[in-house]
Amino acid sequence: MSLAWLLRRLLLMVYTVVIVSVLVFAITQALPADAAQTLLGENASPEALAAVRTRLGLDDPVWLQFAHWVTRAATGNFGVSMRTGLPVAPEMLTALSRSLLLAASALVVTLVIAVPLGIFAALRQGRAADTMTSIIAYLGVSLPEFVTATALALLLTDILPWLPATGYVSPLEDSGLALRHLALPILTVSVILIAHVMRMMRSETLDVLQSDYVRAARLKGLPERTVLVRHVMRNALLPVITIVALDVGYLLGGIIVIEEIFAIPGIGRALMIAITTRDLPSIQAGAMIMAVTYAITNTLADVVYALLDRRIRYD
Amino acid sequence: MTELLGRMIRKPQGAIGIVLLVVLGAICLLGPWLAPYGPEKMDFLGRFRAPGWQNLFGADQFGRDVLSRLLSGARATVPMALTATLAGSAMGAVIGVASAYLGGKTDELIMRTNDAVMAIPGLLMALLLVSTLGNGAGNAVVAIAIAFAPGMARVTRSVALAVRNQDFVKAAVARGEGAAQIILREMLPNVMGPIVIEATIRVSFAVMLFATLSFLGLGAQPPASEWGLMVADARQYMHRAPWILIAPSAAIALSAIAFNLVGDALRDALNPRDDR
């Protein structure tokens, strides 16, 4: 990995964030809601409305409003919520931390299950076990999250009735209860992700199994275990990193649905509430925070990939 | 055409996909006539009736026949997803071909911007757009189309780059044809294959995305029997009457799987690795 490549990659990330901010601002500008009207209510006098518009800078030209908004947003100031009157950014970041906790736990569960399962399916290629896992994985990819999530909620609350179906408790308050609340959502997200990761792991393992170095390792007389762990798994895992990073982006979208279904006050749910109540600053903050998180994880994945795979030379 | 179809049904996956798709098409066309009851006909004595002879898939919280709602709801779901995919693919294809034709710095700028737009998760993009345009099925279609365009643009550009260097395009440039003429008449028809494959697979995403938007209350509005909306309505009764939930979920899943299977079969049939 050359320094020039790293710089270029970082520049691309910055450009992404710039484009996203332009888009988010443009989209929310076009929202049919009048911020001053929302703040003061239906019966506000024209003078009061005009005063608030001037205070909020709503009469400024659009580019100036954008410049103000971007400079404030860059310092983490997204204004105050029109619904609660509280600063938006801290609220959104707290919500994000809950979503990230859910996403990260689900990712760990996914990797622990999907990687061995994918290798197993590849080793049993063409047999019943492989066909079964392939069909399940295909179903997992073809079902929208809300269907999987509702089906699992239906099944799991019947099988595991002691688990609370909805709600959220902070792990800082009561970690045991928090885990019980998070169990179903984590399981749901994991089931969805396992399908993706397992499919990828299976096809990568199949590729690696046919490579010359695996044949060489076997001919050398290495025990099968060593071949699988040292040669096959290490090489097959590389592309999976990219898939996992893409899944984080998918997670950020999918998590909106999961959080709605399990009533978790994460960033997805916060954004949904903001959209349904037309709370402009919250929409902007939520969308920006989600998109930036995605941009960062994507960049990190590319960098980690480049670091791990010395064969790749990016110019 | 017949030969293509023959290649597609060679594998069982392709055959299953095509059969599913034909059934789905028939339901979209004939759904309301096939339905045993009206989709909004209520029967208060038959509330939450379990699946049986009277209601094959059971009845919902208003005693409406779930099967009838499913059959009439097909046209509220599948054509919407198709329209969104078509519009998004068309937009993306034109952007992709134009970018490849223009080349150099312009191409670089367009594609980097395209990458940046792609970095917004699809559902988030669609949510933002719907929040601007307002709730409703039509707006959800527009939002999905716009969310799809960048991905299609990228696929198209990679194919169009190869076409750009072929003699017939160079000849058109030499003849002094305009850029729009070259992009639309010379290049676009020659990149259609990969676009069609990609678009078919994307219909399944569109079905899911559209149903998800309706599920979240931003797409189709009640009392429509759109499938995502049916799932959303059924959720609160899921322990009492799971069939209200299972039927539309299965319908969404089967449609998504149908387009996925056909897309995969189409890709295999159009890119024969061994027999050419």
Coordinates of C-alpha atoms in Angstrom, one line a residue:
Chain A
M1 CA 0.0 0.0 0.0
S2 CA 1.6 3.2 -1.1
L3 CA 1.1 6.6 0.6
A4 CA -0.3 8.0 -2.6
W5 CA -3.0 5.4 -2.7
L6 CA -3.9 6.0 1.0
L7 CA -4.1 9.7 0.3
R8 CA -6.3 9.2 -2.7
R9 CA -8.6 6.9 -0.8
L10 CA -8.9 9.4 2.0
L11 CA -9.6 12.1 -0.5
L12 CA -12.4 10.0 -2.0
M13 CA -13.9 9.6 1.4
V14 CA -13.8 13.3 2.0
Y15 CA -15.4 13.9 -1.4
T16 CA -18.1 11.4 -0.6
V17 CA -18.9 13.2 2.6
V18 CA -19.1 16.5 0.7
I19 CA -21.5 15.1 -1.9
V20 CA -23.6 13.5 0.8
S21 CA -23.8 16.8 2.6
V22 CA -24.9 18.7 -0.5
L23 CA -27.5 16.0 -1.2
V24 CA -28.8 15.9 2.3
F25 CA -29.0 19.7 2.4
A26 CA -30.7 19.9 -1.1
I27 CA -33.2 17.2 -0.2
T28 CA -34.2 18.8 3.1
Q29 CA -34.3 22.2 1.5
A30 CA -37.0 20.9 -0.8
L31 CA -39.0 19.6 2.1
P32 CA -42.5 21.2 2.0
A33 CA -42.3 22.2 5.7
D34 CA -41.7 25.8 6.7
A35 CA -39.3 25.7 9.6
A36 CA -40.6 28.9 11.1
Q37 CA -44.2 27.7 10.9
T38 CA -43.2 24.4 12.5
L39 CA -41.5 26.2 15.4
L40 CA -44.3 28.7 16.1
G41 CA -47.3 26.6 15.3
E42 CA -50.3 27.3 13.1
N43 CA -51.5 30.6 14.8
A44 CA -48.3 32.6 14.7
S45 CA -48.5 36.2 13.6
P46 CA -46.8 37.2 10.3
E47 CA -44.4 39.5 12.2
A48 CA -43.3 36.7 14.6
L49 CA -42.8 34.4 11.6
A50 CA -40.7 37.0 9.8
A51 CA -38.6 37.5 12.9
V52 CA -37.9 33.8 13.3
R53 CA -37.1 33.5 9.6
T54 CA -34.5 36.2 10.0
R55 CA -33.1 34.7 13.1
L56 CA -32.8 31.2 11.5
G57 CA -31.3 32.8 8.3
L58 CA -34.2 31.4 6.2
D59 CA -34.2 34.6 4.1
D60 CA -30.6 34.2 3.1
P61 CA -29.6 32.9 -0.3
V62 CA -29.5 29.1 -0.5
W63 CA -25.7 28.9 -0.9
L64 CA -25.2 31.1 2.2
Q65 CA -27.6 28.9 4.2
F66 CA -25.6 25.9 3.0
A67 CA -22.3 27.4 4.0
H68 CA -23.6 28.2 7.4
W69 CA -25.1 24.8 7.8
V70 CA -21.9 23.0 6.7
T71 CA -19.6 24.9 8.9
R72 CA -21.8 24.3 11.9
A73 CA -22.4 20.7 11.0
A74 CA -18.6 20.2 10.7
T75 CA -18.2 21.2 14.3
G76 CA -21.0 18.8 15.3
N77 CA -23.7 21.5 15.6
F78 CA -26.8 20.4 13.8
G79 CA -29.1 22.9 15.5
V80 CA -32.0 22.1 17.9
S81 CA -34.7 19.6 17.3
M82 CA -38.0 21.1 16.2
R83 CA -39.8 18.4 18.1
T84 CA -38.0 18.5 21.5
G85 CA -36.1 21.8 21.4
L86 CA -33.0 20.0 22.5
P87 CA -29.7 20.0 20.5
V88 CA -29.9 17.4 17.8
A89 CA -26.3 16.1 17.6
P90 CA -25.9 14.6 21.1
E91 CA -29.2 12.9 20.9
M92 CA -28.3 11.4 17.5
L93 CA -24.9 10.3 18.7
T94 CA -26.4 8.5 21.7
A95 CA -28.8 6.8 19.3
L96 CA -25.9 5.9 17.0
S97 CA -24.0 4.3 19.9
R98 CA -27.0 2.0 20.5
S99 CA -27.2 1.1 16.8
L100 CA -23.5 0.4 16.7
L101 CA -23.7 -1.8 19.8
L102 CA -26.4 -3.8 18.0
A103 CA -24.6 -3.9 14.7
A104 CA -21.2 -4.8 16.2
S105 CA -22.7 -7.6 18.4
A106 CA -24.6 -9.0 15.4
L107 CA -21.4 -8.9 13.3
V108 CA -19.5 -10.9 15.9
V109 CA -22.2 -13.5 16.1
T110 CA -22.4 -13.6 12.2
L111 CA -18.7 -14.1 11.8
V112 CA -18.5 -16.8 14.4
I113 CA -21.3 -18.8 12.8
A114 CA -21.0 -17.9 9.1
V115 CA -17.3 -18.5 8.5
P116 CA -17.1 -22.1 9.7
L117 CA -20.5 -22.8 8.0
G118 CA -19.2 -21.4 4.7
I119 CA -16.1 -23.5 4.9
F120 CA -18.1 -26.6 5.8
A121 CA -20.5 -26.0 2.9
A122 CA -17.5 -25.7 0.5
L123 CA -15.9 -28.9 1.8
R124 CA -19.2 -30.7 1.3
Q125 CA -19.7 -29.2 -2.2
G126 CA -22.6 -30.7 -4.1
R127 CA -23.8 -32.9 -1.3
A128 CA -27.0 -32.6 0.7
A129 CA -25.5 -30.4 3.4
D130 CA -24.2 -28.0 0.9
T131 CA -27.4 -27.8 -1.0
M132 CA -29.3 -27.2 2.2
T133 CA -27.1 -24.4 3.3
S134 CA -27.2 -22.9 -0.2
I135 CA -31.0 -22.8 -0.3
I136 CA -31.1 -21.3 3.2
A137 CA -28.6 -18.7 2.2
Y138 CA -30.5 -17.9 -1.0
L139 CA -33.7 -17.4 1.0
G140 CA -31.8 -15.2 3.4
V141 CA -30.7 -12.9 0.6
S142 CA -34.1 -12.9 -1.1
L143 CA -36.2 -11.9 1.9
P144 CA -36.6 -8.3 2.9
E145 CA -35.4 -7.6 6.5
F146 CA -38.8 -6.7 7.7
V147 CA -40.2 -10.1 6.7
T148 CA -37.3 -12.0 8.2
A149 CA -37.5 -9.9 11.4
T150 CA -41.2 -10.3 11.9
A151 CA -41.0 -14.0 11.1
L152 CA -38.2 -14.4 13.6
A153 CA -39.9 -12.3 16.2
L154 CA -42.9 -14.5 15.8
L155 CA -40.9 -17.7 16.1
L156 CA -38.4 -16.7 18.7
T157 CA -40.9 -15.1 21.1
D158 CA -42.8 -18.5 21.0
I159 CA -39.6 -20.6 21.5
L160 CA -37.9 -18.2 23.9
P161 CA -40.8 -16.6 25.8
W162 CA -38.7 -15.3 28.6
L163 CA -37.0 -12.9 26.2
P164 CA -38.6 -9.4 26.0
A165 CA -39.9 -8.8 22.4
T166 CA -39.4 -5.1 22.3
G167 CA -37.7 -2.3 24.2
Y168 CA -34.2 -1.2 25.1
V169 CA -32.2 -1.0 28.3
S170 CA -28.8 0.7 28.4
P171 CA -26.0 -1.8 29.2
L172 CA -24.5 0.8 31.5
E173 CA -27.6 0.6 33.7
D174 CA -28.2 -3.2 33.8
S175 CA -26.0 -5.2 31.5
G176 CA -27.9 -8.5 32.1
L177 CA -31.3 -7.0 31.2
A178 CA -29.7 -5.0 28.4
L179 CA -28.5 -8.3 26.9
R180 CA -31.9 -9.9 27.2
H181 CA -33.5 -7.0 25.4
L182 CA -30.8 -7.1 22.7
A183 CA -30.8 -10.9 22.2
L184 CA -33.7 -11.0 19.7
P185 CA -32.6 -8.1 17.5
I186 CA -29.0 -9.4 17.5
L187 CA -30.2 -12.8 16.5
T188 CA -32.4 -11.3 13.7
V189 CA -29.7 -9.1 12.2
S190 CA -27.3 -12.1 12.4
V191 CA -29.6 -14.4 10.6
I192 CA -29.8 -11.9 7.7
L193 CA -26.1 -11.3 7.6
I194 CA -25.1 -15.0 8.0
A195 CA -26.7 -15.7 4.6
H196 CA -24.5 -13.0 2.9
V197 CA -21.3 -13.9 4.6
M198 CA -21.8 -17.6 4.3
R199 CA -22.4 -17.5 0.5
M200 CA -19.2 -15.4 0.1
M201 CA -17.2 -17.6 2.4
R202 CA -18.3 -20.7 0.5
S203 CA -17.4 -19.5 -3.0
E204 CA -14.0 -18.1 -1.8
T205 CA -13.2 -21.3 0.0
L206 CA -14.0 -23.3 -3.2
D207 CA -11.6 -21.0 -5.2
V208 CA -8.8 -21.4 -2.6
L209 CA -9.2 -25.1 -2.4
Q210 CA -8.3 -25.4 -6.1
S211 CA -5.2 -23.3 -5.8
D212 CA -1.7 -24.6 -6.3
Y213 CA -0.6 -23.6 -2.8
V214 CA -3.3 -25.6 -1.1
R215 CA -2.3 -28.6 -3.3
A216 CA 1.3 -28.0 -2.4
A217 CA 0.5 -27.9 1.3
R218 CA -1.4 -31.1 1.0
L219 CA 1.4 -32.8 -1.0
K220 CA 3.9 -31.7 1.6
G221 CA 2.0 -33.9 4.0
L222 CA 0.6 -31.2 6.3
P223 CA -2.3 -32.4 8.4
E224 CA -5.7 -31.4 6.8
R225 CA -6.5 -29.3 9.9
T226 CA -3.4 -27.2 9.4
V227 CA -4.1 -26.8 5.6
L228 CA -7.6 -25.6 6.4
V229 CA -6.8 -23.1 9.1
R230 CA -3.4 -21.8 7.9
H231 CA -3.9 -21.9 4.1
V232 CA -7.6 -22.0 3.2
M233 CA -9.2 -19.9 5.9
R234 CA -6.6 -17.2 5.9
N235 CA -6.9 -16.6 2.2
A236 CA -10.6 -17.1 1.9
L237 CA -11.3 -14.6 4.7
L238 CA -9.8 -11.7 2.8
P239 CA -12.6 -10.9 0.4
V240 CA -15.1 -11.5 3.2
I241 CA -13.7 -8.4 4.9
T242 CA -15.0 -6.3 2.0
I243 CA -18.4 -8.1 2.1
V244 CA -18.6 -7.4 5.9
A245 CA -17.9 -3.7 5.3
L246 CA -20.6 -3.5 2.6
D247 CA -22.9 -5.3 5.1
V248 CA -22.3 -2.5 7.6
G249 CA -23.7 -0.1 5.0
Y250 CA -26.6 -2.5 4.4
L251 CA -26.9 -2.8 8.2
L252 CA -27.3 0.9 8.5
G253 CA -30.2 0.7 6.1
G254 CA -31.6 -2.5 7.4
I255 CA -31.3 -1.4 11.0
I256 CA -33.9 1.2 10.4
V257 CA -36.4 -1.6 10.0
I258 CA -35.1 -3.8 12.8
E259 CA -35.2 -0.9 15.2
E260 CA -38.7 -0.1 14.2
I261 CA -39.8 -3.7 14.8
F262 CA -38.0 -4.2 18.1
A263 CA -38.5 -0.6 19.3
I264 CA -34.9 0.1 19.9
P265 CA -34.1 3.8 20.2
G266 CA -31.2 3.7 17.8
I267 CA -30.3 6.0 14.9
G268 CA -32.6 4.3 12.4
R269 CA -35.6 4.8 14.6
A270 CA -34.6 8.4 15.4
L271 CA -34.4 9.1 11.7
M272 CA -37.8 7.5 11.1
I273 CA -39.4 9.7 13.9
A274 CA -37.6 12.7 12.4
I275 CA -39.0 11.9 9.0
T276 CA -42.6 11.3 10.1
T277 CA -42.6 14.5 12.2
R278 CA -40.7 16.5 9.5
D279 CA -38.1 17.5 12.1
L280 CA -35.6 19.1 9.6
P281 CA -32.4 19.3 11.8
S282 CA -32.9 15.8 13.1
I283 CA -33.3 14.5 9.5
Q284 CA -30.2 16.2 8.4
A285 CA -28.2 15.1 11.4
G286 CA -29.4 11.5 11.2
A287 CA -28.8 11.1 7.5
M288 CA -25.3 12.8 7.7
I289 CA -24.2 10.7 10.7
M290 CA -25.4 7.5 9.0
A291 CA -23.7 8.3 5.7
V292 CA -20.4 9.4 7.4
T293 CA -20.3 6.2 9.5
Y294 CA -20.7 4.2 6.3
A295 CA -18.0 6.2 4.5
I296 CA -15.6 5.6 7.3
T297 CA -16.2 1.9 7.6
N298 CA -15.9 1.5 3.8
T299 CA -12.5 3.3 3.8
L300 CA -11.3 1.3 6.8
A301 CA -12.2 -1.9 5.1
D302 CA -10.3 -0.9 1.9
V303 CA -7.3 0.0 4.0
V304 CA -7.4 -3.2 6.1
Y305 CA -7.8 -5.2 2.9
A306 CA -4.8 -3.5 1.3
L307 CA -2.7 -4.0 4.5
L308 CA -3.5 -7.7 4.7
D309 CA -3.2 -8.6 1.0
R310 CA 0.4 -7.7 0.1
R311 CA -0.1 -8.9 -3.4
I312 CA -2.3 -5.9 -4.2
R313 CA -0.4 -2.9 -5.4
Y314 CA -2.6 0.2 -5.7
D315 CA -1.2 3.0 -7.7
Chain B
M1 CA -35.4 -15.9 -28.3
T2 CA -36.5 -19.5 -28.1
E3 CA -32.9 -20.6 -27.9
L4 CA -32.3 -18.2 -25.0
L5 CA -35.4 -19.5 -23.2
G6 CA -34.1 -23.1 -23.8
R7 CA -30.8 -22.2 -22.2
M8 CA -32.5 -20.5 -19.3
I9 CA -34.6 -23.5 -18.3
R10 CA -31.7 -26.0 -18.6
K11 CA -31.1 -25.6 -14.9
P12 CA -34.0 -26.2 -12.5
Q13 CA -33.4 -22.8 -10.9
G14 CA -34.1 -21.0 -14.1
A15 CA -37.2 -23.1 -14.8
I16 CA -38.6 -22.5 -11.3
G17 CA -37.9 -18.8 -11.7
I18 CA -39.7 -18.5 -15.0
V19 CA -42.7 -20.5 -13.8
L20 CA -42.9 -18.3 -10.7
L21 CA -42.6 -15.2 -12.9
V22 CA -45.4 -16.4 -15.3
V23 CA -47.7 -17.1 -12.3
L24 CA -46.9 -13.7 -10.9
G25 CA -47.6 -12.0 -14.2
A26 CA -50.9 -13.8 -14.5
I27 CA -51.9 -12.7 -10.9
C28 CA -51.0 -9.1 -11.7
L29 CA -53.2 -9.2 -14.9
L30 CA -56.1 -11.3 -13.6
G31 CA -55.8 -10.9 -9.8
P32 CA -59.1 -9.2 -9.1
W33 CA -61.0 -11.7 -11.2
L34 CA -59.4 -14.7 -9.6
A35 CA -60.1 -13.4 -6.1
P36 CA -63.0 -15.2 -4.5
Y37 CA -64.1 -12.0 -2.6
G38 CA -63.6 -8.3 -2.9
P39 CA -60.3 -7.1 -1.3
E40 CA -62.1 -4.7 1.0
K41 CA -65.2 -6.7 1.7
M42 CA -65.5 -7.0 5.5
D43 CA -67.1 -9.8 7.4
F44 CA -67.3 -9.1 11.1
L45 CA -68.4 -12.6 12.0
G46 CA -65.4 -13.9 10.2
R47 CA -62.7 -11.8 11.9
F48 CA -59.4 -13.8 12.4
R49 CA -60.9 -16.8 10.8
A50 CA -58.2 -19.5 10.4
P51 CA -57.4 -20.8 6.9
G52 CA -60.0 -23.2 5.7
W53 CA -62.6 -23.7 3.0
Q54 CA -64.3 -20.4 3.5
N55 CA -61.1 -18.4 3.4
L56 CA -58.2 -20.4 2.0
F57 CA -55.5 -18.2 3.5
G58 CA -57.7 -17.1 6.5
A59 CA -59.3 -13.8 7.2
D60 CA -57.8 -10.6 8.8
Q61 CA -58.8 -8.4 11.6
F62 CA -61.7 -7.0 9.6
G63 CA -62.8 -10.4 8.3
R64 CA -61.3 -9.5 4.9
D65 CA -60.2 -12.6 2.9
V66 CA -56.4 -12.7 2.9
L67 CA -56.2 -14.6 -0.4
S68 CA -58.3 -12.0 -2.2
R69 CA -56.3 -9.2 -0.8
L70 CA -53.1 -10.9 -1.9
L71 CA -54.4 -11.4 -5.4
S72 CA -55.6 -7.8 -5.8
G73 CA -52.5 -6.5 -4.1
A74 CA -50.1 -8.0 -6.6
R75 CA -50.7 -5.1 -9.0
A76 CA -50.1 -2.6 -6.2
T77 CA -46.7 -4.2 -5.6
V78 CA -45.0 -5.9 -8.6
P79 CA -45.7 -3.3 -11.4
M80 CA -44.5 -0.6 -9.0
A81 CA -41.2 -2.4 -8.5
L82 CA -40.9 -2.9 -12.3
T83 CA -41.5 0.7 -13.1
A84 CA -39.0 1.9 -10.5
T85 CA -36.3 -0.5 -11.8
L86 CA -37.0 0.5 -15.5
A87 CA -36.8 4.2 -14.7
G88 CA -33.7 3.8 -12.5
S89 CA -32.0 1.6 -15.1
A90 CA -32.7 4.0 -17.9
M91 CA -31.4 6.9 -15.9
G92 CA -28.3 5.0 -14.8
A93 CA -27.7 3.6 -18.3
V94 CA -27.7 7.1 -19.9
I95 CA -25.4 8.5 -17.2
G96 CA -23.0 5.5 -17.5
V97 CA -22.8 5.6 -21.3
A98 CA -22.5 9.4 -21.4
S99 CA -19.6 9.2 -18.8
A100 CA -17.8 6.6 -20.9
Y101 CA -18.3 8.6 -24.1
L102 CA -17.1 11.8 -22.6
G103 CA -14.0 10.1 -21.0
G104 CA -11.1 11.8 -19.3
K105 CA -11.6 14.3 -16.6
T106 CA -15.4 14.5 -17.1
D107 CA -15.7 10.7 -16.8
E108 CA -13.6 10.8 -13.6
L109 CA -15.7 13.6 -12.1
I110 CA -19.0 11.9 -13.0
M111 CA -17.9 8.5 -11.7
R112 CA -16.4 9.8 -8.4
T113 CA -19.7 11.7 -7.8
N114 CA -21.5 8.5 -8.7
D115 CA -19.4 6.6 -6.2
A116 CA -20.2 9.2 -3.5
V117 CA -24.0 8.9 -4.2
M118 CA -23.7 5.1 -4.0
A119 CA -22.1 5.5 -0.6
I120 CA -25.5 6.4 0.7
P121 CA -27.4 3.2 1.8
G122 CA -30.3 2.6 -0.6
L123 CA -33.0 2.6 2.0
L124 CA -31.7 5.8 3.6
M125 CA -31.6 7.5 0.2
A126 CA -35.2 6.3 -0.6
L127 CA -36.3 7.5 2.9
L128 CA -34.8 10.9 2.4
L129 CA -36.4 11.3 -1.1
V130 CA -39.8 10.1 0.1
S131 CA -39.6 12.5 3.0
T132 CA -39.1 15.3 0.5
L133 CA -41.6 14.1 -2.1
G134 CA -44.3 13.1 0.4
N135 CA -45.7 9.6 1.2
G136 CA -47.4 7.6 -1.4
A137 CA -46.8 4.8 -3.9
G138 CA -45.9 7.0 -6.8
N139 CA -43.3 8.9 -4.8
A140 CA -41.8 5.7 -3.5
V141 CA -41.4 4.6 -7.1
V142 CA -39.5 7.8 -7.9
A143 CA -37.4 7.5 -4.8
I144 CA -36.4 3.9 -5.6
A145 CA -35.6 4.8 -9.2
I146 CA -33.3 7.5 -8.1
A147 CA -31.7 5.3 -5.5
F148 CA -31.0 2.7 -8.2
A149 CA -29.5 4.9 -10.9
P150 CA -25.9 5.2 -9.5
G151 CA -25.5 1.5 -9.3
M152 CA -26.7 1.0 -12.9
A153 CA -24.5 3.9 -14.1
R154 CA -21.5 2.1 -12.7
V155 CA -22.3 -1.2 -14.4
T156 CA -23.2 0.4 -17.7
R157 CA -20.0 2.5 -17.8
S158 CA -17.7 -0.4 -17.4
V159 CA -19.4 -2.1 -20.4
A160 CA -19.6 1.1 -22.4
L161 CA -15.9 1.8 -22.0
A162 CA -15.2 -1.2 -24.2
V163 CA -17.8 -0.2 -26.8
R164 CA -16.4 3.3 -26.9
N165 CA -13.2 2.1 -28.6
Q166 CA -15.0 0.0 -31.2
D167 CA -14.8 1.0 -34.9
F168 CA -18.5 1.8 -35.3
V169 CA -18.4 4.4 -32.6
K170 CA -15.2 5.9 -34.0
A171 CA -16.9 5.9 -37.4
A172 CA -19.9 7.8 -36.0
V173 CA -17.5 10.4 -34.4
A174 CA -15.8 10.7 -37.8
R175 CA -19.1 11.2 -39.5
G176 CA -19.6 14.2 -37.2
E177 CA -22.6 12.8 -35.4
G178 CA -23.6 14.7 -32.2
A179 CA -22.9 13.5 -28.8
A180 CA -26.5 12.7 -27.9
Q181 CA -26.9 10.8 -31.2
I182 CA -23.8 8.7 -30.5
I183 CA -24.7 8.0 -26.9
L184 CA -28.3 7.1 -27.5
R185 CA -28.2 5.5 -31.0
E186 CA -24.8 4.0 -31.3
M187 CA -23.5 3.1 -27.8
L188 CA -26.7 2.4 -25.7
P189 CA -28.1 -0.4 -27.9
N190 CA -24.7 -2.2 -27.6
V191 CA -24.6 -2.2 -23.8
M192 CA -28.2 -3.5 -23.4
G193 CA -27.3 -7.1 -22.5
P194 CA -25.5 -6.5 -19.2
I195 CA -28.1 -3.8 -18.3
V196 CA -31.0 -6.2 -18.8
I197 CA -29.3 -8.8 -16.6
E198 CA -28.5 -6.3 -13.9
A199 CA -32.0 -4.8 -14.0
T200 CA -33.7 -8.2 -13.7
I201 CA -31.8 -9.0 -10.5
R202 CA -32.5 -5.5 -9.3
V203 CA -36.3 -5.9 -9.6
S204 CA -36.1 -8.2 -6.6
F205 CA -34.4 -5.5 -4.6
A206 CA -37.1 -3.0 -5.8
V207 CA -39.9 -5.4 -4.7
M208 CA -38.2 -5.6 -1.3
L209 CA -37.5 -1.9 -1.1
F210 CA -41.0 -0.9 -2.2
A211 CA -42.6 -3.3 0.3
T212 CA -40.2 -2.0 3.0
L213 CA -41.2 1.7 2.3
S214 CA -44.9 0.7 2.5
F215 CA -44.2 -1.3 5.7
L216 CA -42.7 1.8 7.2
G217 CA -45.8 3.7 6.3
L218 CA -44.1 5.8 3.5
G219 CA -45.2 4.0 0.4
A220 CA -48.6 2.7 -0.5
Q221 CA -51.3 3.9 1.9
P222 CA -54.2 2.1 3.5
P223 CA -56.6 0.6 2.6
A224 CA -54.5 -0.6 -0.4
S225 CA -53.7 -4.3 -0.2
E226 CA -50.0 -3.7 -1.1
W227 CA -48.1 -6.6 0.4
G228 CA -45.6 -4.6 2.6
L229 CA -48.5 -2.7 4.0
M230 CA -50.4 -5.9 4.7
V231 CA -47.4 -7.2 6.7
A232 CA -47.3 -3.9 8.7
D233 CA -51.0 -4.2 9.5
A234 CA -50.8 -7.8 10.4
R235 CA -47.9 -7.3 12.9
Q236 CA -50.0 -6.4 15.9
Y237 CA -52.1 -9.6 15.5
M238 CA -49.1 -11.9 14.7
H239 CA -49.6 -14.1 17.8
R240 CA -53.3 -14.3 17.4
A241 CA -53.5 -14.9 13.7
P242 CA -50.1 -15.5 12.2
W243 CA -51.6 -16.4 8.8
I244 CA -52.4 -12.7 8.1
L245 CA -48.7 -12.1 8.4
I246 CA -47.3 -15.2 6.7
A247 CA -49.3 -14.9 3.5
P248 CA -48.1 -11.5 2.3
S249 CA -44.6 -12.2 3.6
A250 CA -44.4 -15.3 1.5
A251 CA -45.8 -13.4 -1.5
I252 CA -43.0 -10.8 -1.3
A253 CA -40.4 -13.4 -0.8
L254 CA -41.6 -15.5 -3.7
S255 CA -41.6 -12.5 -6.1
A256 CA -38.2 -11.4 -5.0
I257 CA -36.9 -15.0 -5.4
A258 CA -38.6 -15.3 -8.9
F259 CA -36.8 -12.2 -10.2
N260 CA -33.5 -13.3 -8.6
L261 CA -33.7 -16.7 -10.2
V262 CA -34.6 -15.4 -13.6
G263 CA -31.9 -12.8 -13.4
D264 CA -29.3 -15.4 -12.6
A265 CA -30.5 -17.7 -15.3
L266 CA -30.4 -14.9 -17.8
R267 CA -26.9 -14.1 -16.9
D268 CA -25.8 -17.7 -17.3
A269 CA -27.7 -18.0 -20.6
L270 CA -26.2 -14.8 -22.1
N271 CA -22.6 -15.5 -21.0
P272 CA -22.1 -19.1 -21.9
R273 CA -18.7 -19.9 -20.7
D274 CA -18.2 -23.3 -22.4
D275 CA -20.4 -23.5 -25.5
R276 CA -19.3 -20.7 -27.8

